[in-house]
Amino acid sequence: GPAEAQPLIDMIRSSLAHILINRDGPSLQPGSRSYERAWIRDGAMISEALLRTDHAPVAREFLDWYSGYLFSNGKVPCCVDHRGADSVPENDSSGEYLWLVDRLDRYTQDRAALERVWPKVTLAFGYLDQLRRSERTPEVLASADRAFYGMMPASISHEGYFAKPMHSYWDDFWTLAGLRSAVRLARERDDGPALERADAALQEFRTDLAASLAATIEQHKIDYLPGCAELGDFDATSSTVALTPAGESNRLPQAVLQRTFEKYWENFVARRDGVKPWKDYTPYETRVIGSFVRLGWRDRAQELVRFFMNDRRPAAWNQWAEVVGRDPREPRFVGDMPHGWVASDFVRAARELFAYERETDDALVLAAGIDPRWLDGEGIAVAGLQTVYGPLEYSLRREGPGSLHLRIGSGAHPPGGVVITVGTVEYRYDRFPV
């Protein structure tokens, strides 16, 4: 890219380096001090960042290692350290594990590896299905807690609910992602009985989730996606998982989805402009960049990029801590610097500026978050960027007013074609190279 894009490109490379530096053997750790252990939550999202940037063997090694710690009943431990598997219930874990297996299978097409881990997949799916059905009882349906019906039980997987377990939609959207993954994996293996069970669970859970969200929105008189059923709280950073990896954006109430991220934008602008007092935030927020890209909010996505890049500490080190304070000199808890999960959120979001897979039509969308000024001169070029449809190579530059020159290589073959938007017009290509 041009010189003005170089800081972002450097940040991607530094973030990858920090992820790899924090490894301890096969263990993908978010840090080497406060967080010197491996969570499936962190590990799954870190692994996808690695898969997207051609580090599949590292992600594979993590999955194979972590699979050895599943409990005999199929429970996926929330984390593993030198003492072994942690038994604390965090009900996003099963979905994250299944999704990671699916991601690796889609990126690598390694069927032998899938066969090796399939018994663990079957166990993890069984435990997840048992958990969701535990709240799917006539008693819950008839109670004042109607929103809990069919959802994952309360847990502390979301750090905001550490003081008291909640029925977190973070858990539920990860469960949805896991069930979708179980369906695809069973179909890939041509396992009819497993496919039937997984698909039935997916359809049932999808229906229950929609009803639960509607009940919570009505109960709390809100117009956005809630963080948990009990509170009806606002947590757009958590709600990002509804778009990806859950891929549920087209099935959610569109007005509610739009309002969720409009509300985030309003709060962001007030914070950025000094209108709203603030003390600190967690840079997990960088994942909202990807949500804005998927919503078609190119300019807003670039505003987020600029804001977060200004909060690197120290700036020249290309890193964020888990917690960033407004006053860089104020003593505070910062977690680990650099923080591996934060780094992976940024890598995943930054990649979506250049390309993302659109689940609704199996298309590969290009350059939806790119600053239009980057297309002047030689423009931008991408090579070796991994997607679930194959490696992506393309270049894009401006040729004149209202005219772009696009070149696409032959590596990626999305069923829905490659899509690029020029102004308000969407162009789709389904023959390669272009």
CSV table of C-alpha atoms in Angstrom, one decimal:
chain,number,residue,atom,x,y,z
A,1,GLY,CA,0.0,0.0,0.0
A,2,PRO,CA,0.9,3.7,0.0
A,3,ALA,CA,3.0,5.3,2.7
A,4,GLU,CA,-0.1,6.3,4.7
A,5,ALA,CA,-1.1,2.6,4.9
A,6,GLN,CA,2.3,1.5,6.1
A,7,PRO,CA,1.7,1.9,9.9
A,8,LEU,CA,-1.3,-0.4,9.6
A,9,ILE,CA,0.6,-3.0,7.6
A,10,ASP,CA,3.5,-2.8,10.1
A,11,MET,CA,1.0,-3.2,13.0
A,12,ILE,CA,-0.3,-6.4,11.4
A,13,ARG,CA,3.2,-7.8,11.2
A,14,SER,CA,4.1,-6.8,14.7
A,15,SER,CA,0.9,-8.3,16.1
A,16,LEU,CA,1.7,-11.6,14.4
A,17,ALA,CA,5.2,-11.5,15.9
A,18,HIS,CA,3.7,-10.8,19.4
A,19,ILE,CA,1.3,-13.8,19.0
A,20,LEU,CA,4.1,-16.1,18.1
A,21,ILE,CA,6.5,-14.8,20.8
A,22,ASN,CA,3.9,-15.5,23.5
A,23,ARG,CA,3.7,-19.2,22.4
A,24,ASP,CA,4.8,-21.7,25.0
A,25,GLY,CA,5.4,-24.8,22.9
A,26,PRO,CA,2.0,-25.6,21.3
A,27,SER,CA,0.2,-23.4,23.8
A,28,LEU,CA,-1.2,-20.1,22.4
A,29,GLN,CA,-1.1,-17.8,25.4
A,30,PRO,CA,-2.4,-14.2,25.4
A,31,GLY,CA,0.6,-13.2,27.5
A,32,SER,CA,3.7,-14.4,29.3
A,33,ARG,CA,3.0,-12.8,32.7
A,34,SER,CA,-0.6,-12.3,33.9
A,35,TYR,CA,-2.0,-14.6,31.2
A,36,GLU,CA,0.5,-17.4,31.1
A,37,ARG,CA,-2.0,-20.1,30.2
A,38,ALA,CA,-4.1,-21.1,27.2
A,39,TRP,CA,-7.8,-20.4,26.9
A,40,ILE,CA,-9.8,-22.0,24.1
A,41,ARG,CA,-11.6,-18.6,23.7
A,42,ASP,CA,-8.3,-16.7,23.1
A,43,GLY,CA,-6.7,-19.7,21.3
A,44,ALA,CA,-9.6,-20.0,18.8
A,45,MET,CA,-9.5,-16.4,17.8
A,46,ILE,CA,-5.7,-16.2,17.8
A,47,SER,CA,-5.7,-19.3,15.6
A,48,GLU,CA,-8.0,-17.7,13.0
A,49,ALA,CA,-5.7,-14.8,12.8
A,50,LEU,CA,-2.9,-17.2,12.2
A,51,LEU,CA,-4.9,-19.2,9.6
A,52,ARG,CA,-5.7,-16.0,7.7
A,53,THR,CA,-2.0,-15.1,7.6
A,54,ASP,CA,-0.6,-18.5,6.4
A,55,HIS,CA,0.4,-19.9,9.8
A,56,ALA,CA,-1.9,-23.0,9.7
A,57,PRO,CA,0.7,-25.4,11.3
A,58,VAL,CA,0.8,-23.3,14.5
A,59,ALA,CA,-3.0,-23.3,14.8
A,60,ARG,CA,-3.0,-27.1,14.1
A,61,GLU,CA,-0.5,-27.8,16.8
A,62,PHE,CA,-2.6,-25.8,19.3
A,63,LEU,CA,-5.8,-27.6,18.4
A,64,ASP,CA,-4.2,-31.1,18.6
A,65,TRP,CA,-2.6,-30.2,22.0
A,66,TYR,CA,-5.8,-28.7,23.5
A,67,SER,CA,-7.9,-31.6,22.3
A,68,GLY,CA,-6.0,-33.8,24.7
A,69,TYR,CA,-7.5,-31.9,27.6
A,70,LEU,CA,-11.2,-32.4,26.9
A,71,PHE,CA,-13.0,-34.1,29.8
A,72,SER,CA,-14.4,-37.6,29.3
A,73,ASN,CA,-18.0,-36.2,29.1
A,74,GLY,CA,-17.1,-33.9,26.3
A,75,LYS,CA,-16.7,-30.7,28.3
A,76,VAL,CA,-14.2,-28.3,26.8
A,77,PRO,CA,-12.1,-26.7,29.5
A,78,CYS,CA,-12.1,-23.0,29.5
A,79,CYS,CA,-8.3,-23.0,29.9
A,80,VAL,CA,-5.2,-25.1,30.4
A,81,ASP,CA,-2.0,-24.4,32.2
A,82,HIS,CA,0.9,-26.4,33.8
A,83,ARG,CA,-1.6,-27.8,36.3
A,84,GLY,CA,-3.8,-29.2,33.6
A,85,ALA,CA,-7.4,-28.4,32.5
A,86,ASP,CA,-9.5,-25.9,34.5
A,87,SER,CA,-13.0,-27.2,35.4
A,88,VAL,CA,-14.6,-23.7,35.8
A,89,PRO,CA,-17.7,-23.7,33.6
A,90,GLU,CA,-17.5,-21.1,30.8
A,91,ASN,CA,-20.2,-21.9,28.3
A,92,ASP,CA,-18.7,-20.4,25.2
A,93,SER,CA,-15.9,-23.0,25.2
A,94,SER,CA,-17.7,-25.8,23.4
A,95,GLY,CA,-18.7,-23.6,20.5
A,96,GLU,CA,-15.2,-22.1,20.2
A,97,TYR,CA,-13.7,-25.6,20.1
A,98,LEU,CA,-16.0,-26.8,17.3
A,99,TRP,CA,-15.6,-23.6,15.4
A,100,LEU,CA,-11.8,-23.9,15.6
A,101,VAL,CA,-11.9,-27.5,14.2
A,102,ASP,CA,-14.1,-26.2,11.4
A,103,ARG,CA,-11.8,-23.3,10.6
A,104,LEU,CA,-8.8,-25.5,10.4
A,105,ASP,CA,-10.7,-27.9,8.1
A,106,ARG,CA,-11.9,-25.2,5.8
A,107,TYR,CA,-8.5,-23.4,5.5
A,108,THR,CA,-6.3,-26.6,5.2
A,109,GLN,CA,-8.6,-29.2,3.7
A,110,ASP,CA,-6.7,-31.7,5.8
A,111,ARG,CA,-9.2,-34.6,6.0
A,112,ALA,CA,-6.8,-36.9,7.9
A,113,ALA,CA,-6.5,-34.2,10.6
A,114,LEU,CA,-10.3,-34.0,10.8
A,115,GLU,CA,-10.6,-37.8,11.2
A,116,ARG,CA,-8.0,-37.7,14.0
A,117,VAL,CA,-10.0,-35.2,16.0
A,118,TRP,CA,-13.5,-36.4,15.1
A,119,PRO,CA,-14.1,-38.4,18.3
A,120,LYS,CA,-13.4,-35.2,20.3
A,121,VAL,CA,-15.8,-33.3,18.0
A,122,THR,CA,-18.5,-35.8,18.7
A,123,LEU,CA,-17.9,-35.6,22.4
A,124,ALA,CA,-17.9,-31.8,22.4
A,125,PHE,CA,-21.1,-31.6,20.4
A,126,GLY,CA,-22.8,-34.0,22.7
A,127,TYR,CA,-21.9,-31.9,25.8
A,128,LEU,CA,-22.9,-28.6,24.1
A,129,ASP,CA,-26.2,-30.1,23.1
A,130,GLN,CA,-26.8,-31.3,26.6
A,131,LEU,CA,-26.1,-27.8,28.0
A,132,ARG,CA,-28.5,-26.0,25.7
A,133,ARG,CA,-31.3,-28.5,26.4
A,134,SER,CA,-30.8,-28.2,30.2
A,135,GLU,CA,-32.6,-24.8,30.0
A,136,ARG,CA,-35.1,-26.0,27.4
A,137,THR,CA,-37.8,-27.1,29.9
A,138,PRO,CA,-41.6,-26.4,30.3
A,139,GLU,CA,-40.8,-24.8,33.7
A,140,VAL,CA,-38.4,-22.2,32.1
A,141,LEU,CA,-40.8,-21.5,29.3
A,142,ALA,CA,-43.7,-20.8,31.7
A,143,SER,CA,-41.6,-18.7,34.1
A,144,ALA,CA,-40.8,-15.0,34.2
A,145,ASP,CA,-37.4,-16.0,32.9
A,146,ARG,CA,-38.8,-16.9,29.4
A,147,ALA,CA,-35.6,-15.4,27.8
A,148,PHE,CA,-33.5,-18.2,29.3
A,149,TYR,CA,-35.4,-20.9,27.4
A,150,GLY,CA,-33.1,-23.0,25.3
A,151,MET,CA,-30.1,-20.8,25.9
A,152,MET,CA,-26.8,-21.8,27.4
A,153,PRO,CA,-26.8,-21.8,31.2
A,154,ALA,CA,-25.4,-18.8,33.1
A,155,SER,CA,-21.6,-18.6,33.2
A,156,ILE,CA,-18.7,-16.3,33.7
A,157,SER,CA,-17.1,-16.7,30.3
A,158,HIS,CA,-17.7,-13.0,29.7
A,159,GLU,CA,-15.4,-11.1,32.0
A,160,GLY,CA,-18.1,-8.5,32.7
A,161,TYR,CA,-20.1,-11.1,34.5
A,162,PHE,CA,-17.3,-12.5,36.7
A,163,ALA,CA,-19.0,-11.3,39.9
A,164,LYS,CA,-22.2,-13.1,39.1
A,165,PRO,CA,-22.8,-15.7,36.3
A,166,MET,CA,-25.3,-14.5,33.6
A,167,HIS,CA,-27.1,-15.9,30.6
A,168,SER,CA,-24.7,-14.3,28.2
A,169,TYR,CA,-25.5,-13.9,24.5
A,170,TRP,CA,-21.7,-14.1,24.0
A,171,ASP,CA,-22.1,-17.7,25.0
A,172,ASP,CA,-25.1,-18.2,22.8
A,173,PHE,CA,-23.7,-16.7,19.6
A,174,TRP,CA,-20.6,-18.9,20.1
A,175,THR,CA,-22.9,-21.8,20.6
A,176,LEU,CA,-24.5,-21.0,17.3
A,177,ALA,CA,-21.1,-20.8,15.6
A,178,GLY,CA,-20.3,-24.2,17.1
A,179,LEU,CA,-23.5,-25.8,15.9
A,180,ARG,CA,-23.0,-24.4,12.4
A,181,SER,CA,-19.5,-25.8,12.4
A,182,ALA,CA,-20.8,-29.3,13.6
A,183,VAL,CA,-23.2,-29.3,10.7
A,184,ARG,CA,-20.5,-28.5,8.1
A,185,LEU,CA,-18.0,-31.0,9.6
A,186,ALA,CA,-20.6,-33.8,9.5
A,187,ARG,CA,-21.5,-32.9,6.0
A,188,GLU,CA,-17.8,-32.9,5.0
A,189,ARG,CA,-17.4,-36.4,6.4
A,190,ASP,CA,-20.7,-37.6,4.8
A,191,ASP,CA,-21.9,-38.7,8.2
A,192,GLY,CA,-25.6,-38.9,7.8
A,193,PRO,CA,-26.6,-39.5,11.5
A,194,ALA,CA,-24.3,-36.9,12.8
A,195,LEU,CA,-25.5,-34.4,10.2
A,196,GLU,CA,-29.1,-35.0,11.1
A,197,ARG,CA,-28.4,-34.5,14.9
A,198,ALA,CA,-26.4,-31.4,14.4
A,199,ASP,CA,-28.8,-29.8,11.9
A,200,ALA,CA,-31.8,-30.4,14.2
A,201,ALA,CA,-29.9,-28.9,17.1
A,202,LEU,CA,-28.9,-25.9,15.0
A,203,GLN,CA,-32.4,-25.1,13.7
A,204,GLU,CA,-33.9,-25.5,17.2
A,205,PHE,CA,-31.3,-23.3,18.8
A,206,ARG,CA,-31.6,-20.7,16.1
A,207,THR,CA,-35.3,-20.5,16.8
A,208,ASP,CA,-34.9,-20.4,20.5
A,209,LEU,CA,-32.2,-17.7,20.3
A,210,ALA,CA,-34.4,-15.4,18.2
A,211,ALA,CA,-37.2,-15.8,20.7
A,212,SER,CA,-34.9,-15.2,23.6
A,213,LEU,CA,-33.5,-12.0,22.1
A,214,ALA,CA,-37.0,-10.8,21.4
A,215,ALA,CA,-38.1,-11.5,25.0
A,216,THR,CA,-35.1,-9.7,26.5
A,217,ILE,CA,-35.5,-6.7,24.2
A,218,GLU,CA,-39.2,-6.5,25.2
A,219,GLN,CA,-38.6,-7.0,28.9
A,220,HIS,CA,-35.9,-4.3,29.1
A,221,LYS,CA,-37.5,-1.9,26.6
A,222,ILE,CA,-34.3,-1.6,24.6
A,223,ASP,CA,-33.6,-1.2,20.9
A,224,TYR,CA,-30.2,-2.9,20.6
A,225,LEU,CA,-28.7,-6.4,21.0
A,226,PRO,CA,-28.4,-7.1,24.7
A,227,GLY,CA,-25.2,-8.4,26.3
A,228,CYS,CA,-27.1,-10.8,28.6
A,229,ALA,CA,-30.7,-11.8,29.3
A,230,GLU,CA,-30.8,-10.7,32.9
A,231,LEU,CA,-29.6,-7.1,32.4
A,232,GLY,CA,-30.4,-6.2,28.9
A,233,ASP,CA,-27.1,-4.4,29.0
A,234,PHE,CA,-25.3,-2.7,26.0
A,235,ASP,CA,-22.1,-4.4,24.9
A,236,ALA,CA,-21.4,-3.9,21.2
A,237,THR,CA,-17.9,-5.3,21.5
A,238,SER,CA,-19.4,-8.6,22.6
A,239,SER,CA,-22.2,-8.4,20.1
A,240,THR,CA,-19.7,-8.4,17.2
A,241,VAL,CA,-19.7,-12.3,17.4
A,242,ALA,CA,-23.2,-12.2,16.1
A,243,LEU,CA,-21.8,-11.0,12.7
A,244,THR,CA,-18.7,-13.1,12.8
A,245,PRO,CA,-18.0,-15.9,13.7
A,246,ALA,CA,-21.8,-16.7,14.2
A,247,GLY,CA,-22.6,-15.3,10.7
A,248,GLU,CA,-26.1,-14.5,11.9
A,249,SER,CA,-26.4,-10.9,10.6
A,250,ASN,CA,-29.0,-11.5,8.0
A,251,ARG,CA,-31.3,-13.4,10.5
A,252,LEU,CA,-31.2,-10.8,13.2
A,253,PRO,CA,-33.8,-8.0,13.4
A,254,GLN,CA,-32.1,-5.5,11.1
A,255,ALA,CA,-33.3,-2.3,13.0
A,256,VAL,CA,-31.9,-3.8,16.2
A,257,LEU,CA,-28.6,-4.8,14.6
A,258,GLN,CA,-28.1,-1.4,13.0
A,259,ARG,CA,-29.0,0.4,16.2
A,260,THR,CA,-26.5,-1.6,18.2
A,261,PHE,CA,-23.6,-0.3,16.2
A,262,GLU,CA,-25.1,3.1,15.7
A,263,LYS,CA,-25.2,3.4,19.5
A,264,TYR,CA,-21.6,2.2,19.7
A,265,TRP,CA,-20.6,4.8,17.1
A,266,GLU,CA,-22.4,7.6,19.0
A,267,ASN,CA,-20.5,6.6,22.2
A,268,PHE,CA,-17.3,6.3,20.3
A,269,VAL,CA,-17.6,9.8,18.8
A,270,ALA,CA,-18.4,11.3,22.2
A,271,ARG,CA,-15.3,9.6,23.7
A,272,ARG,CA,-13.0,10.5,20.7
A,273,ASP,CA,-14.1,14.1,20.8
A,274,GLY,CA,-13.8,14.5,24.6
A,275,VAL,CA,-17.5,15.1,25.1
A,276,LYS,CA,-17.9,11.9,27.2
A,277,PRO,CA,-15.5,11.5,30.1
A,278,TRP,CA,-13.6,8.2,30.1
A,279,LYS,CA,-10.8,6.6,32.0
A,280,ASP,CA,-9.9,3.4,30.1
A,281,TYR,CA,-11.0,0.7,27.7
A,282,THR,CA,-10.0,-2.7,26.4
A,283,PRO,CA,-8.6,-2.8,22.9
A,284,TYR,CA,-10.7,-5.9,22.2
A,285,GLU,CA,-12.8,-3.1,20.7
A,286,THR,CA,-10.7,-3.3,17.6
A,287,ARG,CA,-12.9,-6.2,16.5
A,288,VAL,CA,-15.7,-3.6,15.9
A,289,ILE,CA,-13.7,-2.4,12.9
A,290,GLY,CA,-14.6,-5.6,11.2
A,291,SER,CA,-18.3,-5.2,12.1
A,292,PHE,CA,-18.3,-1.8,10.6
A,293,VAL,CA,-16.8,-3.1,7.4
A,294,ARG,CA,-19.5,-5.8,7.2
A,295,LEU,CA,-22.2,-3.2,7.7
A,296,GLY,CA,-20.8,-1.1,4.8
A,297,TRP,CA,-19.5,1.7,7.0
A,298,ARG,CA,-16.1,2.2,5.3
A,299,ASP,CA,-15.4,5.8,6.6
A,300,ARG,CA,-16.4,4.9,10.2
A,301,ALA,CA,-14.2,1.8,10.1
A,302,GLN,CA,-11.3,4.0,9.1
A,303,GLU,CA,-12.1,6.4,12.0
A,304,LEU,CA,-11.8,3.5,14.4
A,305,VAL,CA,-8.5,2.4,12.9
A,306,ARG,CA,-7.0,5.9,13.4
A,307,PHE,CA,-8.3,6.2,17.0
A,308,PHE,CA,-7.0,2.8,18.1
A,309,MET,CA,-3.6,3.2,16.4
A,310,ASN,CA,-3.1,6.4,18.3
A,311,ASP,CA,-3.4,4.4,21.6
A,312,ARG,CA,-0.5,2.0,21.0
A,313,ARG,CA,1.8,2.0,24.1
A,314,PRO,CA,4.6,2.8,23.5
A,315,ALA,CA,3.6,3.8,19.9
A,316,ALA,CA,6.9,2.7,18.3
A,317,TRP,CA,6.5,-0.8,19.8
A,318,ASN,CA,3.3,-1.5,17.9
A,319,GLN,CA,1.4,-3.0,20.8
A,320,TRP,CA,-1.6,-2.6,23.1
A,321,ALA,CA,-2.0,-3.8,26.6
A,322,GLU,CA,-5.3,-5.5,27.6
A,323,VAL,CA,-6.3,-2.2,29.2
A,324,VAL,CA,-5.5,1.2,27.7
A,325,GLY,CA,-5.9,4.3,29.9
A,326,ARG,CA,-6.6,7.8,28.8
A,327,ASP,CA,-3.6,9.1,30.8
A,328,PRO,CA,-0.6,7.0,29.7
A,329,ARG,CA,1.3,8.0,32.9
A,330,GLU,CA,-1.4,6.9,35.3
A,331,PRO,CA,-0.4,3.7,37.2
A,332,ARG,CA,-2.9,1.0,36.4
A,333,PHE,CA,-3.5,-2.7,35.7
A,334,VAL,CA,-2.6,-3.3,32.1
A,335,GLY,CA,-2.6,-7.1,31.9
A,336,ASP,CA,0.1,-8.2,29.5
A,337,MET,CA,1.9,-6.0,27.0
A,338,PRO,CA,1.7,-7.1,24.3
A,339,HIS,CA,-1.6,-9.0,24.7
A,340,GLY,CA,-2.0,-11.9,22.2
A,341,TRP,CA,-5.8,-11.9,22.1
A,342,VAL,CA,-6.0,-8.2,21.5
A,343,ALA,CA,-3.3,-8.6,18.8
A,344,SER,CA,-5.4,-11.3,17.1
A,345,ASP,CA,-8.6,-9.2,17.2
A,346,PHE,CA,-6.7,-6.4,15.4
A,347,VAL,CA,-5.2,-8.8,12.8
A,348,ARG,CA,-8.7,-10.3,12.1
A,349,ALA,CA,-10.3,-6.8,11.8
A,350,ALA,CA,-7.5,-5.4,9.7
A,351,ARG,CA,-7.7,-8.3,7.3
A,352,GLU,CA,-11.4,-7.6,6.8
A,353,LEU,CA,-10.5,-4.1,5.5
A,354,PHE,CA,-8.9,-5.9,2.6
A,355,ALA,CA,-11.1,-9.0,2.3
A,356,TYR,CA,-13.8,-10.9,4.1
A,357,GLU,CA,-16.0,-14.0,3.5
A,358,ARG,CA,-19.7,-13.1,3.3
A,359,GLU,CA,-21.6,-16.0,4.7
A,360,THR,CA,-25.0,-15.0,3.3
A,361,ASP,CA,-24.0,-15.7,-0.3
A,362,ASP,CA,-20.5,-17.4,0.0
A,363,ALA,CA,-18.9,-14.4,-1.7
A,364,LEU,CA,-15.5,-12.9,-1.0
A,365,VAL,CA,-15.8,-9.1,-0.6
A,366,LEU,CA,-12.7,-7.1,-1.5
A,367,ALA,CA,-11.4,-3.7,-0.2
A,368,ALA,CA,-14.7,-2.9,1.7
A,369,GLY,CA,-12.8,-1.1,4.4
A,370,ILE,CA,-10.0,0.5,2.5
A,371,ASP,CA,-9.5,4.2,2.7
A,372,PRO,CA,-10.2,5.5,-0.9
A,373,ARG,CA,-7.1,7.7,-0.8
A,374,TRP,CA,-5.0,4.5,-0.7
A,375,LEU,CA,-6.1,3.7,-4.2
A,376,ASP,CA,-4.3,6.6,-5.8
A,377,GLY,CA,-1.0,6.0,-7.5
A,378,GLU,CA,0.0,2.4,-7.4
A,379,GLY,CA,-2.9,1.6,-5.1
A,380,ILE,CA,-3.0,-1.5,-2.9
A,381,ALA,CA,-1.8,-5.1,-3.5
A,382,VAL,CA,-2.5,-8.3,-1.6
A,383,ALA,CA,-0.7,-11.7,-2.0
A,384,GLY,CA,-0.9,-14.9,-0.1
A,385,LEU,CA,-3.8,-13.8,2.0
A,386,GLN,CA,-5.5,-17.0,3.1
A,387,THR,CA,-9.3,-17.4,2.9
A,388,VAL,CA,-11.6,-20.4,3.3
A,389,TYR,CA,-11.9,-20.3,-0.5
A,390,GLY,CA,-8.2,-20.5,-1.2
A,391,PRO,CA,-5.3,-18.0,-1.2
A,392,LEU,CA,-6.2,-14.5,-2.4
A,393,GLU,CA,-4.1,-12.3,-4.6
A,394,TYR,CA,-5.4,-9.0,-6.0
A,395,SER,CA,-4.4,-5.5,-6.8
A,396,LEU,CA,-6.6,-2.4,-6.9
A,397,ARG,CA,-5.9,1.2,-8.0
A,398,ARG,CA,-7.7,4.2,-9.3
A,399,GLU,CA,-7.4,4.9,-13.0
A,400,GLY,CA,-9.4,8.1,-13.1
A,401,PRO,CA,-12.7,9.7,-11.8
A,402,GLY,CA,-15.1,6.9,-11.1
A,403,SER,CA,-12.8,4.2,-12.5
A,404,LEU,CA,-10.8,1.5,-10.8
A,405,HIS,CA,-8.5,-1.1,-12.1
A,406,LEU,CA,-8.8,-4.5,-10.4
A,407,ARG,CA,-6.7,-7.6,-11.0
A,408,ILE,CA,-7.6,-10.9,-9.2
A,409,GLY,CA,-5.4,-14.0,-9.2
A,410,SER,CA,-6.6,-17.5,-9.7
A,411,GLY,CA,-6.1,-18.9,-6.2
A,412,ALA,CA,-9.4,-18.2,-4.4
A,413,HIS,CA,-12.6,-19.6,-5.8
A,414,PRO,CA,-15.6,-18.5,-3.7
A,415,PRO,CA,-18.9,-20.1,-4.8
A,416,GLY,CA,-20.6,-16.7,-4.7
A,417,GLY,CA,-17.8,-14.9,-6.7
A,418,VAL,CA,-15.7,-12.0,-5.8
A,419,VAL,CA,-17.5,-8.8,-4.9
A,420,ILE,CA,-16.3,-5.2,-5.0
A,421,THR,CA,-18.3,-2.0,-4.4
A,422,VAL,CA,-17.5,1.1,-6.4
A,423,GLY,CA,-19.6,4.0,-5.1
A,424,THR,CA,-23.0,2.5,-4.6
A,425,VAL,CA,-22.7,-0.2,-7.3
A,426,GLU,CA,-21.7,-3.7,-6.4
A,427,TYR,CA,-19.7,-5.7,-9.0
A,428,ARG,CA,-19.4,-9.5,-8.9
A,429,TYR,CA,-16.9,-11.6,-10.7
A,430,ASP,CA,-17.1,-15.4,-10.8
A,431,ARG,CA,-14.4,-16.3,-13.4
A,432,PHE,CA,-10.7,-16.1,-12.5
A,433,PRO,CA,-8.2,-14.6,-13.0
A,434,VAL,CA,-9.7,-11.2,-13.7
